[in-house]
mmCIF file of C-alpha atoms and ligand atoms in Angstrom:
data_model
loop_
_atom_site.group_PDB
_atom_site.id
_atom_site.type_symbol
_atom_site.label_atom_id
_atom_site.label_comp_id
_atom_site.label_asym_id
_atom_site.label_seq_id
_atom_site.Cartn_x
_atom_site.Cartn_y
_atom_site.Cartn_z
ATOM 1 C CA MET A 1 10.194 20.372 1.757
ATOM 2 C CA LYS A 2 7.704 17.665 0.963
ATOM 3 C CA ILE A 3 7.546 13.929 1.456
ATOM 4 C CA GLY A 4 7.102 12.111 -1.838
ATOM 5 C CA PHE A 5 4.793 9.106 -2.193
ATOM 6 C CA PHE A 6 4.156 7.014 -5.255
ATOM 7 C CA ASP A 7 2.274 3.967 -6.480
ATOM 8 C CA SER A 8 1.002 2.662 -9.778
ATOM 9 C CA GLY A 9 -2.389 4.198 -9.005
ATOM 10 C CA LEU A 10 -4.711 4.751 -6.031
ATOM 11 C CA GLY A 11 -3.317 2.060 -3.723
ATOM 12 C CA GLY A 12 -0.644 4.173 -2.028
ATOM 13 C CA ILE A 13 -3.382 6.465 -0.760
ATOM 14 C CA THR A 14 -3.976 3.888 1.965
ATOM 15 C CA VAL A 15 -0.445 4.606 3.209
ATOM 16 C CA LEU A 16 -0.708 8.351 2.600
ATOM 17 C CA SER A 17 -3.829 8.438 4.759
ATOM 18 C CA GLU A 18 -1.887 6.939 7.668
ATOM 19 C CA ALA A 19 0.972 9.410 7.097
ATOM 20 C CA LEU A 20 -1.431 12.374 7.137
ATOM 21 C CA ARG A 21 -2.721 11.202 10.496
ATOM 22 C CA ARG A 22 0.659 10.506 12.056
ATOM 23 C CA LEU A 23 2.598 13.420 10.525
ATOM 24 C CA PRO A 24 0.110 16.316 10.517
ATOM 25 C CA ASN A 25 2.797 18.992 10.112
ATOM 26 C CA GLU A 26 4.175 17.604 6.888
ATOM 27 C CA SER A 27 3.339 18.366 3.223
ATOM 28 C CA PHE A 28 3.112 15.568 0.754
ATOM 29 C CA VAL A 29 3.314 15.018 -3.000
ATOM 30 C CA TYR A 30 1.612 11.857 -4.205
ATOM 31 C CA MET A 31 2.195 10.571 -7.699
ATOM 32 C CA ALA A 32 0.367 7.761 -9.518
ATOM 33 C CA ASP A 33 1.832 6.122 -12.591
ATOM 34 C CA THR A 34 -1.409 6.204 -14.560
ATOM 35 C CA LEU A 35 0.474 5.658 -17.838
ATOM 36 C CA HIS A 36 1.610 2.223 -16.690
ATOM 37 C CA ALA A 37 -0.777 0.945 -14.009
ATOM 38 C CA PRO A 38 -1.220 -1.797 -13.015
ATOM 39 C CA TYR A 39 2.314 -2.880 -12.175
ATOM 40 C CA GLY A 40 1.424 -6.321 -10.852
ATOM 41 C CA THR A 41 0.865 -7.835 -14.284
ATOM 42 C CA LYS A 42 4.019 -6.392 -15.929
ATOM 43 C CA THR A 43 7.558 -7.807 -16.116
ATOM 44 C CA PRO A 44 10.170 -6.802 -13.492
ATOM 45 C CA GLN A 45 12.185 -4.999 -16.211
ATOM 46 C CA GLU A 46 9.170 -2.961 -17.278
ATOM 47 C CA VAL A 47 8.262 -2.005 -13.715
ATOM 48 C CA CYS A 48 11.846 -1.036 -12.931
ATOM 49 C CA GLY A 49 11.913 1.307 -15.947
ATOM 50 C CA TYR A 50 8.522 2.862 -15.072
ATOM 51 C CA VAL A 51 9.553 3.432 -11.472
ATOM 52 C CA LYS A 52 12.833 5.105 -12.372
ATOM 53 C CA THR A 53 11.110 7.516 -14.759
ATOM 54 C CA LEU A 54 8.372 8.276 -12.230
ATOM 55 C CA VAL A 55 10.877 8.947 -9.448
ATOM 56 C CA GLN A 56 12.767 11.441 -11.635
ATOM 57 C CA THR A 57 9.511 13.403 -12.021
ATOM 58 C CA ILE A 58 8.637 13.329 -8.313
ATOM 59 C CA LEU A 59 12.098 14.506 -7.340
ATOM 60 C CA LYS A 60 11.555 17.673 -9.397
ATOM 61 C CA GLU A 61 9.201 18.643 -6.551
ATOM 62 C CA GLU A 62 11.256 19.515 -3.470
ATOM 63 C CA VAL A 63 11.213 16.155 -1.780
ATOM 64 C CA LYS A 64 13.120 15.325 1.416
ATOM 65 C CA ALA A 65 12.169 11.651 1.599
ATOM 66 C CA LEU A 66 10.453 9.163 -0.680
ATOM 67 C CA VAL A 67 7.926 6.483 0.235
ATOM 68 C CA ILE A 68 7.418 3.662 -2.246
ATOM 69 C CA ALA A 69 3.780 3.136 -1.333
ATOM 70 C CA CYS A 70 3.625 0.005 -3.414
ATOM 71 C CA ASN A 71 4.788 -3.479 -2.492
ATOM 72 C CA THR A 72 5.361 -4.439 -6.123
ATOM 73 C CA ALA A 73 7.563 -1.433 -6.970
ATOM 74 C CA THR A 74 9.506 -1.926 -3.738
ATOM 75 C CA SER A 75 10.216 -5.563 -4.458
ATOM 76 C CA ILE A 76 11.531 -4.660 -7.922
ATOM 77 C CA ALA A 77 13.259 -1.309 -7.561
ATOM 78 C CA VAL A 78 14.069 -0.308 -3.985
ATOM 79 C CA ALA A 79 17.702 -1.474 -4.056
ATOM 80 C CA GLU A 80 18.383 0.325 -7.338
ATOM 81 C CA LEU A 81 16.713 3.561 -6.182
ATOM 82 C CA ARG A 82 18.712 3.528 -2.962
ATOM 83 C CA ARG A 83 21.935 3.144 -4.968
ATOM 84 C CA GLU A 84 20.969 6.100 -7.178
ATOM 85 C CA TYR A 85 19.602 8.635 -4.674
ATOM 86 C CA SER A 86 20.860 9.824 -1.325
ATOM 87 C CA ILE A 87 17.509 10.946 0.144
ATOM 88 C CA PRO A 88 15.849 8.477 2.539
ATOM 89 C CA ILE A 89 13.743 5.921 0.616
ATOM 90 C CA ILE A 90 11.174 3.950 2.566
ATOM 91 C CA GLY A 91 9.846 0.811 0.922
ATOM 92 C CA MET A 92 7.097 -1.658 1.812
ATOM 93 C CA GLU A 93 6.897 -5.391 1.967
ATOM 94 C CA PRO A 94 3.966 -7.629 2.902
ATOM 95 C CA ALA A 95 3.586 -7.729 6.700
ATOM 96 C CA VAL A 96 4.431 -11.449 6.874
ATOM 97 C CA LYS A 97 6.662 -11.172 9.957
ATOM 98 C CA PRO A 98 4.061 -9.678 12.358
ATOM 99 C CA ALA A 99 1.427 -12.012 10.889
ATOM 100 C CA VAL A 100 3.523 -15.111 11.616
ATOM 101 C CA GLU A 101 4.255 -13.846 15.131
ATOM 102 C CA MET A 102 0.542 -13.202 15.794
ATOM 103 C CA ASN A 103 -0.172 -16.886 15.114
ATOM 104 C CA ARG A 104 2.820 -18.530 16.740
ATOM 105 C CA ALA A 105 0.851 -19.523 19.814
ATOM 106 C CA ASN A 106 -2.427 -20.548 18.175
ATOM 107 C CA GLY A 107 -0.992 -22.670 15.361
ATOM 108 C CA LYS A 108 -3.126 -20.932 12.709
ATOM 109 C CA ARG A 109 -1.885 -20.255 9.181
ATOM 110 C CA VAL A 110 -1.256 -16.940 7.417
ATOM 111 C CA LEU A 111 -2.668 -16.023 4.024
ATOM 112 C CA VAL A 112 -0.804 -13.308 2.076
ATOM 113 C CA LEU A 113 -2.762 -11.430 -0.577
ATOM 114 C CA ALA A 114 -0.501 -9.517 -2.982
ATOM 115 C CA THR A 115 0.159 -9.003 -6.696
ATOM 116 C CA SER A 116 1.554 -11.970 -8.591
ATOM 117 C CA LEU A 117 4.682 -9.975 -9.377
ATOM 118 C CA THR A 118 5.381 -9.368 -5.660
ATOM 119 C CA LEU A 119 4.744 -13.005 -4.862
ATOM 120 C CA LYS A 120 7.115 -14.150 -7.638
ATOM 121 C CA GLN A 121 10.097 -12.036 -6.454
ATOM 122 C CA SER A 122 13.027 -13.698 -4.755
ATOM 123 C CA GLY A 123 12.724 -11.017 -2.046
ATOM 124 C CA TYR A 124 9.310 -12.369 -1.084
ATOM 125 C CA ALA A 125 10.559 -15.969 -0.925
ATOM 126 C CA ALA A 126 13.478 -14.788 1.182
ATOM 127 C CA LEU A 127 11.181 -12.853 3.539
ATOM 128 C CA VAL A 128 8.953 -15.890 4.051
ATOM 129 C CA SER A 129 11.801 -18.282 4.654
ATOM 130 C CA ARG A 130 13.352 -15.833 7.104
ATOM 131 C CA VAL A 131 10.293 -15.393 9.274
ATOM 132 C CA ASP A 132 8.233 -18.557 8.733
ATOM 133 C CA ASP A 133 10.084 -21.381 10.419
ATOM 134 C CA HIS A 134 7.268 -23.932 10.233
ATOM 135 C CA GLY A 135 5.760 -23.471 6.734
ATOM 136 C CA SER A 136 2.566 -21.705 7.802
ATOM 137 C CA VAL A 137 2.328 -19.064 5.049
ATOM 138 C CA ASP A 138 0.189 -19.351 1.913
ATOM 139 C CA SER A 139 -0.428 -16.725 -0.756
ATOM 140 C CA LEU A 140 -2.989 -15.634 -3.320
ATOM 141 C CA PRO A 141 -2.703 -12.900 -6.009
ATOM 142 C CA LEU A 142 -5.796 -10.743 -6.565
ATOM 143 C CA PRO A 143 -5.100 -8.774 -9.776
ATOM 144 C CA GLU A 144 -8.770 -7.918 -10.371
ATOM 145 C CA LEU A 145 -8.975 -6.192 -6.984
ATOM 146 C CA VAL A 146 -6.557 -3.527 -8.225
ATOM 147 C CA GLN A 147 -8.936 -2.881 -11.133
ATOM 148 C CA TYR A 148 -11.974 -2.669 -8.837
ATOM 149 C CA CYS A 149 -10.092 -0.151 -6.740
ATOM 150 C CA GLU A 150 -8.976 1.914 -9.726
ATOM 151 C CA GLN A 151 -12.672 2.186 -10.675
ATOM 152 C CA LEU A 152 -13.545 3.043 -7.062
ATOM 153 C CA ASN A 153 -15.942 0.136 -7.323
ATOM 154 C CA PHE A 154 -17.306 -0.779 -3.876
ATOM 155 C CA ASP A 155 -20.333 -2.713 -5.108
ATOM 156 C CA ARG A 156 -20.903 -5.110 -2.251
ATOM 157 C CA THR A 157 -22.661 -7.815 -4.238
ATOM 158 C CA GLU A 158 -20.008 -7.873 -6.920
ATOM 159 C CA LEU A 159 -17.154 -7.852 -4.412
ATOM 160 C CA PHE A 160 -18.681 -10.537 -2.157
ATOM 161 C CA GLU A 161 -19.094 -12.708 -5.212
ATOM 162 C CA TYR A 162 -15.513 -11.997 -6.313
ATOM 163 C CA PHE A 163 -13.909 -12.758 -2.901
ATOM 164 C CA ASN A 164 -16.019 -15.860 -2.397
ATOM 165 C CA ARG A 165 -14.916 -17.178 -5.760
ATOM 166 C CA LYS A 166 -11.242 -16.402 -5.124
ATOM 167 C CA LEU A 167 -11.265 -17.863 -1.611
ATOM 168 C CA SER A 168 -13.434 -20.896 -2.392
ATOM 169 C CA SER A 169 -10.507 -23.345 -2.374
ATOM 170 C CA PHE A 170 -9.230 -22.154 1.038
ATOM 171 C CA ASP A 171 -10.396 -23.609 4.359
ATOM 172 C CA LEU A 172 -10.606 -20.262 6.144
ATOM 173 C CA ASP A 173 -10.957 -21.843 9.590
ATOM 174 C CA ILE A 174 -7.277 -22.768 9.609
ATOM 175 C CA TYR A 175 -6.111 -19.160 9.014
ATOM 176 C CA GLY A 176 -5.504 -16.684 11.825
ATOM 177 C CA THR A 177 -4.343 -13.692 9.770
ATOM 178 C CA VAL A 178 -4.794 -12.356 6.255
ATOM 179 C CA VAL A 179 -1.990 -10.024 5.121
ATOM 180 C CA LEU A 180 -2.983 -7.269 2.706
ATOM 181 C CA GLY A 181 0.307 -7.195 0.779
ATOM 182 C CA CYS A 182 -0.758 -4.751 -1.935
ATOM 183 C CA THR A 183 -1.577 -1.167 -1.023
ATOM 184 C CA HIS A 184 -4.754 -1.199 -3.099
ATOM 185 C CA TYR A 185 -6.310 -3.975 -1.011
ATOM 186 C CA PRO A 186 -6.960 -2.114 2.284
ATOM 187 C CA PHE A 187 -9.752 -0.205 0.478
ATOM 188 C CA TYR A 188 -11.656 -3.500 0.835
ATOM 189 C CA LYS A 189 -10.902 -4.104 4.528
ATOM 190 C CA GLU A 190 -14.489 -3.497 5.537
ATOM 191 C CA ILE A 191 -15.890 -5.995 3.042
ATOM 192 C CA LEU A 192 -13.232 -8.544 3.945
ATOM 193 C CA LYS A 193 -14.014 -8.155 7.654
ATOM 194 C CA GLU A 194 -17.634 -8.987 6.962
ATOM 195 C CA LEU A 195 -16.876 -11.850 4.699
ATOM 196 C CA LEU A 196 -14.084 -13.663 6.543
ATOM 197 C CA PRO A 197 -14.668 -15.732 9.691
ATOM 198 C CA SER A 198 -14.566 -13.395 12.708
ATOM 199 C CA HIS A 199 -11.419 -14.951 14.239
ATOM 200 C CA ILE A 200 -9.315 -13.826 11.233
ATOM 201 C CA GLN A 201 -7.322 -10.644 11.710
ATOM 202 C CA LEU A 202 -6.365 -8.360 8.836
ATOM 203 C CA ILE A 203 -2.988 -6.688 8.718
ATOM 204 C CA ASP A 204 -1.380 -4.322 6.219
ATOM 205 C CA GLY A 205 1.962 -2.569 6.002
ATOM 206 C CA SER A 206 0.892 1.074 6.224
ATOM 207 C CA GLN A 207 1.393 1.576 9.976
ATOM 208 C CA GLY A 208 4.844 0.034 9.974
ATOM 209 C CA THR A 209 5.829 2.032 6.919
ATOM 210 C CA VAL A 210 4.758 5.367 8.402
ATOM 211 C CA ARG A 211 6.395 4.500 11.740
ATOM 212 C CA ARG A 212 9.641 3.865 9.848
ATOM 213 C CA LEU A 213 9.214 7.112 7.827
ATOM 214 C CA LYS A 214 8.788 9.101 11.044
ATOM 215 C CA GLN A 215 11.810 7.451 12.639
ATOM 216 C CA VAL A 216 14.018 8.125 9.591
ATOM 217 C CA LEU A 217 12.911 11.764 9.379
ATOM 218 C CA SER A 218 13.535 12.241 13.049
ATOM 219 C CA GLU A 219 17.008 10.594 12.925
ATOM 220 C CA ARG A 220 18.011 12.966 10.109
ATOM 221 C CA ASN A 221 16.427 15.997 11.704
ATOM 222 C CA LEU A 222 14.015 16.329 8.812
ATOM 223 C CA LEU A 223 10.681 16.433 10.658
ATOM 224 C CA ALA A 224 8.689 19.588 9.912
ATOM 225 C CA SER A 225 8.171 21.899 12.880
ATOM 226 C CA PRO A 226 4.619 22.111 14.259
ATOM 227 C CA VAL A 227 2.422 24.550 12.374
ATOM 228 C CA LYS A 228 1.399 27.673 14.292
ATOM 229 C CA ALA A 229 -2.074 27.890 15.780
ATOM 230 C CA GLY A 230 -4.647 28.981 13.226
ATOM 231 C CA GLN A 231 -2.654 27.939 10.189
ATOM 232 C CA SER A 232 -3.397 24.253 10.001
ATOM 233 C CA GLN A 233 -1.567 22.497 7.218
ATOM 234 C CA GLU A 234 -3.247 19.186 7.890
ATOM 235 C CA GLY A 235 -4.152 17.272 4.724
ATOM 236 C CA HIS A 236 -1.763 19.272 2.592
ATOM 237 C CA VAL A 237 -1.250 17.002 -0.423
ATOM 238 C CA THR A 238 -0.313 17.698 -4.037
ATOM 239 C CA PHE A 239 -1.571 14.967 -6.344
ATOM 240 C CA LEU A 240 0.194 14.237 -9.636
ATOM 241 C CA CYS A 241 -0.101 11.499 -12.229
ATOM 242 C CA SER A 242 2.106 10.474 -15.102
ATOM 243 C CA SER A 243 -0.655 10.975 -17.687
ATOM 244 C CA GLN A 244 -1.326 14.505 -16.362
ATOM 245 C CA ASP A 245 -4.999 13.745 -16.265
ATOM 246 C CA GLU A 246 -7.058 16.266 -14.294
ATOM 247 C CA ALA A 247 -9.947 13.805 -13.853
ATOM 248 C CA TYR A 248 -7.573 11.293 -12.256
ATOM 249 C CA VAL A 249 -6.319 13.966 -9.859
ATOM 250 C CA HIS A 250 -9.911 14.412 -8.694
ATOM 251 C CA LYS A 251 -10.257 10.648 -8.410
ATOM 252 C CA MET A 252 -7.219 10.537 -6.104
ATOM 253 C CA GLU A 253 -8.714 13.293 -3.917
ATOM 254 C CA ARG A 254 -11.993 11.400 -3.786
ATOM 255 C CA ALA A 255 -10.162 8.129 -2.970
ATOM 256 C CA LEU A 256 -8.380 9.814 -0.059
ATOM 257 C CA GLU A 257 -11.709 11.088 1.266
ATOM 258 C CA ILE A 258 -13.316 7.644 0.927
ATOM 259 C CA TYR A 259 -10.422 5.889 2.626
ATOM 260 C CA THR A 260 -10.143 8.415 5.445
ATOM 261 C CA GLU A 261 -13.868 8.011 6.196
ATOM 262 C CA HIS A 262 -13.455 4.260 6.019
ATOM 263 C CA GLU A 263 -10.519 4.307 8.435
ATOM 264 C CA LYS A 264 -12.512 6.161 11.101
ATOM 265 C CA ILE A 265 -14.409 2.914 11.673
ATOM 266 C CA TYR A 266 -11.201 1.229 12.839
ATOM 267 C CA LEU A 267 -9.845 3.970 15.107
HETATM 268 N N1 DGL B 1 -0.437 -1.087 -5.133
HETATM 269 C C1 DGL B 1 0.558 -1.909 -5.637
HETATM 270 C C2 DGL B 1 1.181 -2.839 -4.606
HETATM 271 O O1 DGL B 1 1.207 -2.522 -3.430
HETATM 272 C C3 DGL B 1 0.491 -2.506 -7.016
HETATM 273 C C4 DGL B 1 -0.803 -2.740 -7.707
HETATM 274 C C5 DGL B 1 -0.576 -2.921 -9.195
HETATM 275 O O2 DGL B 1 -0.274 -1.922 -9.841
HETATM 276 O O3 DGL B 1 -0.707 -4.047 -9.695
HETATM 277 O O4 DGL B 1 1.742 -3.838 -4.921
#
């Protein structure tokens, strides 16, 4: 059986890439909601409806666990999905807790980048108030970055200009960590590393999510057994999208290649 992943578009591929590395014996089905992307600019009711329809389609594939590789969809729909389905459902939330802990000793602030819908949810406010006991977390939505990513636009000049404009009102010296709280954003890690002061660390939720996925699969005895020598299954992914668009399926394959190459720099 496969592990299901979904996002509004290409963003969840940043999480899938981590899962492929950490769970090389597994097969995956990744679905993008191309009919409704982006989610971050829609209403909670709309996103909840889109997610429920998408999940019904993914579950037609034989899926043993589901990863909501999208912070926005998690914040809106995870509770409802867990009520409806009995398979393990792993969600994502911005990595605010580790970011606050990283800066406890140095007194630096944390900047959370995420969609405006994620940042507006009561779940986000609750997360921050739970982990941030001295008001050190700020946030900034970057809706255009989702569009850049969907176009696989990595034009350095354009992106430097974009980030500089968005960050112009922030005194970056006072920040110790930037949280990438939308799964599309890690595609721009490299550019952000170059652009931000060198003391700033970047953190995203993909490692924690895949660690949790592995733990849940192991607890329920659902981990795939190692593939036999000579029949490597590594990288076995079926890509689907709600608009059933062949060109977008190729785009997802290309995005996975780009991101996997990109990640090698950090290993
Ligand atoms: N990748 C998604 C997230 O993690 C949402 C992007 C969007 O569709 O606006 O929040």
